[in-house]
Amino acid sequence: MSVISPTNARITAKPQRSLPLWFTGISLAVALLVGALWQIVLPEEPNWIAAGFIVIVVHLLISAVAGYSYEGRRYGANRVATSVIVAAFVMAVIPLISLLITVITEGWSRMTAGGYFTATTFGSSSAEAITGAGHAIVGTLLITGVTALIAIPFGVLTAVYLVEYGRGPFARLITFLVDVMTGIPSIVAGLFAAAMIPMINLLLFGQTQFKNGFMGSVALVVLMTPIVVRNTEEMLRLVPNELREASYALGVTKAGTIVRIVLRTSLSGIVSGVVIAIARVIGESAPLLITAGTTDVYNMNMFDGQMLTLPVYVYNEYTKGNHATAWAGALLLILIVLLLNLFARWIAKRFAPQGE
């Protein structure tokens, strides 16, 4: 009886056939040609959205037929799935790129004009007046800064309680309320601040002034706090329990462990999440229309008088018909959010715990 050893055995497998690399390019070229011909034959005005949809469908059909017939069922299905994923990515990116191009082309010339960052909209009805967004920029920085000063301590301390101390029904109630606050519409936050702040003004200052910058900050705090809580909670849960136990073994108290070990280890994630939360609320307009109001001049007092922010500024200018100025304000707001996101990424990379 002969024994076939593994070293002498030969396993012959049928080589898997695959389409060449240039097939995808040819398929896209054919799909683009079909879309262009459809646009030419169509007697009506060109519809680029429908043409793009036709290009995607034709490319998927060609990939499916060629993949299943030449590569087989398994690899053909893989090719179709890959094409669908790439097509979904392209369909998601194209509107974003179109938006950025539109904002830059419409607002760059006005934003780079002289006096835009210092002038206000006072006297904008005059043809000779130089209007700008200086007062809106100052209002945005003040309201967002006060919002961060209130929401960050509340959010971080609430997350610390939920992760390190929270047990039982009370912790579950707080978690439920945070989830509810995360999903409330922004206009509801504005209505809440509009109902609460006049009563506080009456008790503290003896007046019931309806709109001011602090009221806008309170509305944004309602929106920002649950985001900070959720992000900080997730970052704290990522800290290994072994670090806590090692700290306890060395005789460090629970509060000292939280401050020196847990928060220090998760600092980069917490800070980056806070910056992203600020970028989220800085573009809110609905609650600020109700709470902070609008003005044509500078206002540095958070508790007296209405205060303009960039989102409300964009809305006001667009409704007035000053489209170039509105696009410039939108571009400025996008640049601020972009800088905040880049800063968050730098914080996350700079202060992340370094492995051995």
Coordinates of C-alpha atoms in Angstrom, one line a residue:
M1 CA 0.0 0.0 0.0
S2 CA 1.6 3.2 -1.1
V3 CA 1.3 6.3 1.1
I4 CA 1.3 9.8 -0.5
S5 CA 3.2 12.2 1.6
P6 CA 2.2 15.8 1.8
T7 CA 5.4 16.9 0.3
N8 CA 5.0 14.7 -2.8
A9 CA 1.3 15.4 -3.2
R10 CA 0.3 17.9 -5.8
I11 CA -2.9 19.8 -5.5
T12 CA -4.0 21.1 -8.8
A13 CA -6.5 23.9 -8.8
K14 CA -8.1 25.6 -11.7
P15 CA -6.6 29.1 -12.0
Q16 CA -9.0 31.9 -11.3
R17 CA -9.7 34.1 -14.2
S18 CA -10.0 37.8 -13.6
L19 CA -10.8 40.7 -15.8
P20 CA -7.9 43.0 -16.7
L21 CA -7.2 46.2 -14.8
W22 CA -8.2 48.3 -17.8
F23 CA -11.8 46.8 -17.8
T24 CA -13.0 49.3 -15.3
G25 CA -11.9 52.2 -17.4
I26 CA -13.5 50.8 -20.5
S27 CA -16.7 50.2 -18.6
L28 CA -16.8 53.8 -17.3
A29 CA -16.0 55.1 -20.8
V30 CA -18.9 53.2 -22.3
A31 CA -21.2 54.3 -19.5
L32 CA -20.2 58.0 -20.0
L33 CA -20.8 57.6 -23.7
V34 CA -24.3 56.3 -23.1
G35 CA -25.0 59.2 -20.7
A36 CA -23.7 61.7 -23.2
L37 CA -25.8 60.2 -26.0
W38 CA -28.8 60.3 -23.8
Q39 CA -28.3 64.0 -23.2
I40 CA -27.9 64.7 -26.9
V41 CA -30.9 62.7 -28.0
L42 CA -33.1 64.1 -25.3
P43 CA -35.1 67.0 -26.8
E44 CA -35.5 68.8 -23.4
E45 CA -32.9 70.7 -21.4
P46 CA -30.0 68.5 -20.1
N47 CA -30.6 66.9 -16.8
W48 CA -27.2 66.1 -15.3
I49 CA -28.6 64.3 -12.3
A50 CA -30.5 61.8 -14.5
A51 CA -27.4 61.5 -16.8
G52 CA -25.2 60.6 -13.8
F53 CA -27.7 58.0 -12.6
I54 CA -27.8 56.5 -16.1
V55 CA -23.9 56.3 -16.2
I56 CA -23.9 54.5 -12.8
V57 CA -26.6 52.0 -13.8
V58 CA -24.9 51.2 -17.2
H59 CA -21.5 50.8 -15.4
L60 CA -23.0 48.4 -12.9
L61 CA -24.8 46.4 -15.6
I62 CA -21.6 46.0 -17.6
S63 CA -19.6 45.0 -14.5
A64 CA -22.3 42.5 -13.5
V65 CA -22.6 40.8 -16.9
A66 CA -18.8 40.7 -17.5
G67 CA -18.0 39.7 -14.0
Y68 CA -20.5 36.8 -13.7
S69 CA -19.8 35.5 -17.2
Y70 CA -16.0 35.6 -17.1
E71 CA -14.9 35.5 -13.4
G72 CA -17.7 33.3 -12.0
R73 CA -20.4 33.9 -9.5
R74 CA -18.2 34.6 -6.5
Y75 CA -15.8 37.0 -8.0
G76 CA -18.5 38.6 -10.1
A77 CA -20.6 39.3 -7.0
N78 CA -17.5 40.8 -5.4
R79 CA -17.0 43.1 -8.5
V80 CA -20.6 44.2 -8.4
A81 CA -20.5 45.0 -4.7
T82 CA -17.3 46.9 -5.1
S83 CA -18.8 49.0 -7.9
V84 CA -21.9 49.7 -5.8
I85 CA -19.8 50.9 -2.9
V86 CA -17.6 53.1 -5.0
A87 CA -20.7 54.5 -6.8
A88 CA -22.3 55.3 -3.4
F89 CA -19.1 57.1 -2.3
V90 CA -19.0 59.2 -5.5
M91 CA -22.7 60.1 -5.2
A92 CA -22.1 61.3 -1.6
V93 CA -19.0 63.3 -2.5
I94 CA -20.2 65.0 -5.6
P95 CA -22.8 67.2 -3.8
L96 CA -20.2 68.2 -1.2
I97 CA -17.7 69.2 -3.8
S98 CA -20.4 71.1 -5.7
L99 CA -21.3 72.9 -2.5
L100 CA -17.8 73.9 -1.8
I101 CA -17.2 75.1 -5.4
T102 CA -20.4 77.1 -5.3
V103 CA -19.6 78.7 -2.0
I104 CA -16.1 79.6 -3.0
T105 CA -17.0 81.0 -6.4
E106 CA -19.9 83.0 -5.1
G107 CA -18.4 84.3 -1.8
W108 CA -14.6 84.6 -2.2
S109 CA -14.5 87.9 -4.0
R110 CA -16.9 89.5 -1.5
M111 CA -15.1 88.0 1.5
T112 CA -11.7 89.3 0.4
A113 CA -13.0 92.8 -0.3
G114 CA -11.8 95.5 1.9
G115 CA -13.6 96.0 5.2
Y116 CA -15.6 92.8 5.2
F117 CA -14.2 91.6 8.5
T118 CA -14.6 94.9 10.3
A119 CA -17.6 96.6 8.8
T120 CA -21.2 96.0 9.8
T121 CA -24.6 96.0 8.0
F122 CA -25.5 99.4 9.4
G123 CA -26.6 101.6 6.6
S124 CA -26.6 98.7 4.1
S125 CA -29.5 100.3 2.3
S126 CA -27.2 103.0 1.0
A127 CA -25.4 102.2 -2.3
E128 CA -22.2 103.8 -1.1
A129 CA -22.1 101.9 2.3
I130 CA -19.4 99.2 2.9
T131 CA -21.1 96.3 4.6
G132 CA -19.4 93.5 6.4
A133 CA -19.7 90.7 9.0
G134 CA -17.5 92.2 11.7
H135 CA -20.3 92.3 14.3
A136 CA -21.5 88.8 13.3
I137 CA -18.0 87.4 13.8
V138 CA -17.7 89.0 17.3
G139 CA -21.2 87.8 18.2
T140 CA -20.4 84.3 17.1
L141 CA -17.2 84.1 19.1
L142 CA -18.8 85.5 22.2
I143 CA -21.9 83.3 22.2
T144 CA -19.9 80.2 21.3
G145 CA -17.3 80.9 23.9
V146 CA -19.8 81.3 26.7
T147 CA -21.6 78.2 25.4
A148 CA -18.3 76.2 25.7
L149 CA -17.5 77.6 29.2
I150 CA -20.9 76.3 30.4
A151 CA -21.3 73.1 28.4
I152 CA -17.8 71.6 28.7
P153 CA -17.7 71.3 32.5
F154 CA -21.3 70.0 32.7
G155 CA -20.7 67.5 30.0
V156 CA -17.4 66.2 31.2
L157 CA -18.5 65.9 34.8
T158 CA -21.7 64.2 33.9
A159 CA -19.8 61.6 31.8
V160 CA -17.4 61.0 34.7
Y161 CA -20.3 60.4 37.0
L162 CA -21.9 57.9 34.5
V163 CA -18.7 56.0 33.9
E164 CA -17.1 56.0 37.3
Y165 CA -19.9 56.4 39.9
G166 CA -23.2 56.0 38.2
R167 CA -25.2 52.9 39.3
G168 CA -28.8 52.2 39.6
P169 CA -32.0 54.0 38.4
F170 CA -30.6 57.5 38.7
A171 CA -27.7 56.8 36.3
R172 CA -30.1 55.1 33.9
L173 CA -32.4 58.2 34.1
I174 CA -29.5 60.5 33.3
T175 CA -28.5 58.3 30.3
F176 CA -32.1 58.4 29.0
L177 CA -32.3 62.2 29.3
V178 CA -29.0 62.6 27.5
D179 CA -30.2 60.4 24.7
V180 CA -33.4 62.5 24.5
M181 CA -31.5 65.7 24.5
T182 CA -29.3 64.5 21.7
G183 CA -32.2 64.1 19.4
I184 CA -34.3 67.2 20.2
P185 CA -34.7 69.7 17.3
S186 CA -32.6 72.8 17.7
I187 CA -35.7 75.1 17.6
V188 CA -36.9 73.4 20.8
A189 CA -33.7 74.4 22.6
G190 CA -34.4 78.0 21.5
L191 CA -37.9 77.9 22.8
F192 CA -36.6 76.5 26.1
A193 CA -34.2 79.4 26.5
A194 CA -36.8 81.9 25.5
A195 CA -39.1 80.7 28.2
M196 CA -36.5 80.4 31.0
I197 CA -34.2 83.4 30.6
P198 CA -36.8 86.2 30.9
M199 CA -37.8 84.8 34.3
I200 CA -34.1 84.8 35.4
N201 CA -33.6 88.3 34.2
L202 CA -36.7 89.4 36.2
L203 CA -35.3 87.8 39.4
L204 CA -31.7 89.1 39.0
F205 CA -32.0 92.4 37.1
G206 CA -35.6 93.4 37.5
Q207 CA -36.3 93.3 33.8
T208 CA -37.8 90.8 31.3
Q209 CA -35.7 91.5 28.3
F210 CA -36.5 88.9 25.8
K211 CA -33.5 88.6 23.5
N212 CA -29.8 88.8 24.3
G213 CA -26.5 86.9 23.7
F214 CA -26.6 85.0 26.9
M215 CA -30.0 83.6 26.0
G216 CA -28.5 82.3 22.8
S217 CA -25.7 80.7 24.7
V218 CA -28.2 78.9 26.9
A219 CA -30.0 77.5 23.9
L220 CA -26.7 76.3 22.4
V221 CA -25.7 74.7 25.8
V222 CA -28.8 72.5 25.6
L223 CA -27.6 71.3 22.2
M224 CA -23.9 71.0 23.0
T225 CA -24.0 69.3 26.4
P226 CA -25.3 65.9 25.3
I227 CA -22.8 65.7 22.6
V228 CA -20.0 66.4 25.1
V229 CA -21.4 63.8 27.5
R230 CA -21.7 61.1 24.9
N231 CA -18.2 61.7 23.5
T232 CA -16.5 61.9 26.9
E233 CA -18.4 58.8 28.1
E234 CA -17.1 56.8 25.2
M235 CA -13.6 58.0 25.7
L236 CA -13.6 57.2 29.4
R237 CA -14.9 53.7 28.7
L238 CA -12.0 53.1 26.4
V239 CA -9.5 53.5 29.3
P240 CA -8.5 49.9 30.4
N241 CA -9.6 48.9 33.8
E242 CA -6.1 47.6 34.5
L243 CA -4.9 51.2 34.7
R244 CA -7.5 52.0 37.4
E245 CA -6.7 48.8 39.3
A246 CA -2.9 49.5 39.2
S247 CA -3.6 53.0 40.5
Y248 CA -5.7 51.7 43.4
A249 CA -3.0 49.1 44.2
L250 CA -0.5 52.0 44.7
G251 CA -2.8 53.6 47.2
V252 CA -4.2 56.4 45.0
T253 CA -7.8 57.4 45.8
K254 CA -10.6 57.1 43.4
A255 CA -10.8 60.8 42.7
G256 CA -7.0 60.9 42.2
T257 CA -7.2 58.0 39.8
I258 CA -9.9 59.7 37.7
V259 CA -7.9 63.0 37.5
R260 CA -4.4 61.6 37.1
I261 CA -5.0 58.4 35.1
V262 CA -8.5 58.2 33.5
L263 CA -8.9 61.8 32.3
R264 CA -5.2 62.1 31.4
T265 CA -5.3 59.0 29.3
S266 CA -8.5 60.0 27.5
L267 CA -7.6 63.7 27.2
S268 CA -6.9 63.7 23.4
G269 CA -10.3 62.1 22.6
I270 CA -12.2 64.3 25.0
V271 CA -10.6 67.5 23.6
S272 CA -11.1 66.5 20.0
G273 CA -14.8 65.6 20.7
V274 CA -15.3 69.0 22.5
V275 CA -13.9 70.8 19.5
I276 CA -16.2 68.9 17.1
A277 CA -19.2 69.7 19.4
I278 CA -18.3 73.4 19.2
A279 CA -18.1 73.1 15.4
R280 CA -21.6 71.4 15.5
V281 CA -23.3 74.2 17.4
I282 CA -21.5 77.2 15.9
G283 CA -23.6 76.8 12.7
E284 CA -27.0 76.8 14.4
S285 CA -29.4 79.5 13.3
A286 CA -32.9 78.5 14.3
P287 CA -32.5 78.8 18.1
L288 CA -30.4 82.0 17.8
L289 CA -33.2 83.7 15.7
I290 CA -35.5 83.3 18.7
T291 CA -33.0 84.0 21.5
A292 CA -30.1 86.2 20.3
G293 CA -32.0 88.1 17.7
T294 CA -30.3 90.4 15.1
T295 CA -28.6 93.8 15.1
D296 CA -26.7 96.0 12.6
V297 CA -24.0 97.2 15.1
Y298 CA -21.4 95.8 17.4
N299 CA -22.7 94.5 20.8
M300 CA -20.2 93.3 23.4
N301 CA -22.7 92.9 26.2
M302 CA -24.0 89.3 26.5
F303 CA -26.8 90.4 28.8
D304 CA -28.1 93.6 27.2
G305 CA -29.4 94.0 23.7
Q306 CA -29.6 91.7 20.7
M307 CA -26.5 90.0 19.2
L308 CA -25.9 88.9 15.7
T309 CA -24.2 85.6 14.7
L310 CA -22.9 84.3 11.4
P311 CA -25.7 81.8 10.7
V312 CA -28.3 84.5 11.3
Y313 CA -26.3 87.0 9.3
V314 CA -26.3 84.7 6.3
Y315 CA -30.0 84.2 6.6
N316 CA -30.7 87.9 6.9
E317 CA -28.5 88.9 4.0
Y318 CA -30.0 86.2 1.7
T319 CA -33.6 87.3 2.5
K320 CA -32.6 90.9 1.8
G321 CA -31.3 89.9 -1.7
N322 CA -27.6 90.4 -0.9
H323 CA -26.6 87.0 -2.2
A324 CA -22.9 87.7 -2.6
T325 CA -22.7 88.9 1.0
A326 CA -24.6 85.8 2.2
W327 CA -22.3 83.5 0.3
A328 CA -19.3 85.2 1.8
G329 CA -20.7 84.7 5.3
A330 CA -21.4 81.0 4.5
L331 CA -17.8 80.6 3.2
L332 CA -16.4 82.2 6.4
L333 CA -18.5 79.9 8.5
I334 CA -17.3 76.8 6.6
L335 CA -13.7 78.0 7.0
I336 CA -14.2 78.3 10.8
V337 CA -15.7 74.9 11.1
L338 CA -12.9 73.5 8.9
L339 CA -10.2 75.0 11.1
L340 CA -12.0 73.6 14.2
N341 CA -12.0 70.1 12.7
L342 CA -8.3 70.3 11.8
F343 CA -7.5 71.5 15.3
A344 CA -9.4 68.6 16.7
R345 CA -7.4 66.2 14.6
W346 CA -4.2 67.8 15.6
I347 CA -5.2 67.6 19.3
A348 CA -6.1 63.9 18.9
K349 CA -2.7 63.1 17.3
R350 CA -0.6 65.4 19.5
F351 CA -1.9 64.3 22.9
A352 CA -2.7 60.6 22.2
P353 CA -1.1 58.1 24.5
Q354 CA 2.1 56.8 23.1
G355 CA 2.7 53.1 23.1
E356 CA 6.0 51.5 23.9

